[in-house]
Amino acid sequence: MASVLLVEDDPVIRGALIEVLSAHGHVVHSAALGFEALREVTARPPDVVVLDLGLPDLDGTDVLRMLRGISRVPVVVATARDDDAEVIKLLNAGADDYVVKPFSGGQLAARIGAVLRRTAPAEPAPAPPAGDGSGSPAAPAVARTMRVGELVVDLPARSARLAGRELRLTRREFDLLAYLAAHADQVVSRRRILADVWRQPYVEDQTIDVHLSALRRKLGERASQPRYLHTVRGIGIKLVAPR
Ligand code: CA
């Protein structure tokens, strides 16, 4: 049994899938919008996410990338296309598996089972205390709000404030800042940032630099006189609270 976050805007499909997945013993929560899904993942981290790519508010692949900026939760994507380019794009964006529409609830349940087996920790988790009632093990939660000095990163709201002042960040700048805040005081290598934030090993190194310098500007600092964002030459990047 697992907790599943089902992201699907079509109420008929959503209802049918909830029924099938519940029959397979899963606890299903659902979201109809990409934005809602991101909020849900931080507020109530599921064991697995089923993500329909055709959502009304955000591009499904963007939702997948944003999700990857904040969580390692396994994601099974539901796509309408089955060509090589699409599958490569989805896997690069961080999907763990995919189903092609139209698919049966049975197939989806089997994919979820396979993904959960692959991603389960080697050691079985200790059983929750009797009478706990929740039945699902504590998920590896991402802190909802992170503080580094006067910098506050609010994951559910996808907002960041410095000394109470809202920072106007692009999607990727936010993802990068949130990632660095989650690893505050640690030097994070560019390779890890590319793998965990961009989820694409083939992004140009300068891409990170462009986003870093934008972040620096918005934090009101310079590379030559860093306060929060420190570049450790040849090693990586570190977010720290200024002394
Ligand atoms: Ca849809």
Tab-separated table of N, CA, C and O and ligand atoms in Angstrom, residues 8-9 52 54, ligand 1:
chain	number	residue	atom	x	y	z
A	8	GLU	N	-4.565	14.851	-12.318
A	8	GLU	CA	-5.355	14.638	-13.536
A	8	GLU	C	-6.509	15.630	-13.509
A	8	GLU	O	-7.218	15.738	-12.512
A	9	ASP	N	-6.673	16.354	-14.585
A	9	ASP	CA	-7.724	17.373	-14.591
A	9	ASP	C	-9.087	16.844	-15.019
A	9	ASP	O	-10.108	17.440	-14.715
A	52	ASP	N	-0.487	13.432	-15.077
A	52	ASP	CA	-1.006	13.602	-16.432
A	52	ASP	C	-0.297	14.814	-17.036
A	52	ASP	O	-0.192	15.858	-16.391
A	54	GLY	N	-1.161	16.539	-19.717
A	54	GLY	CA	-2.060	17.539	-20.302
A	54	GLY	C	-2.871	18.217	-19.222
A	54	GLY	O	-3.989	17.817	-18.921
B	1	CA	CA	-5.591	16.066	-18.964
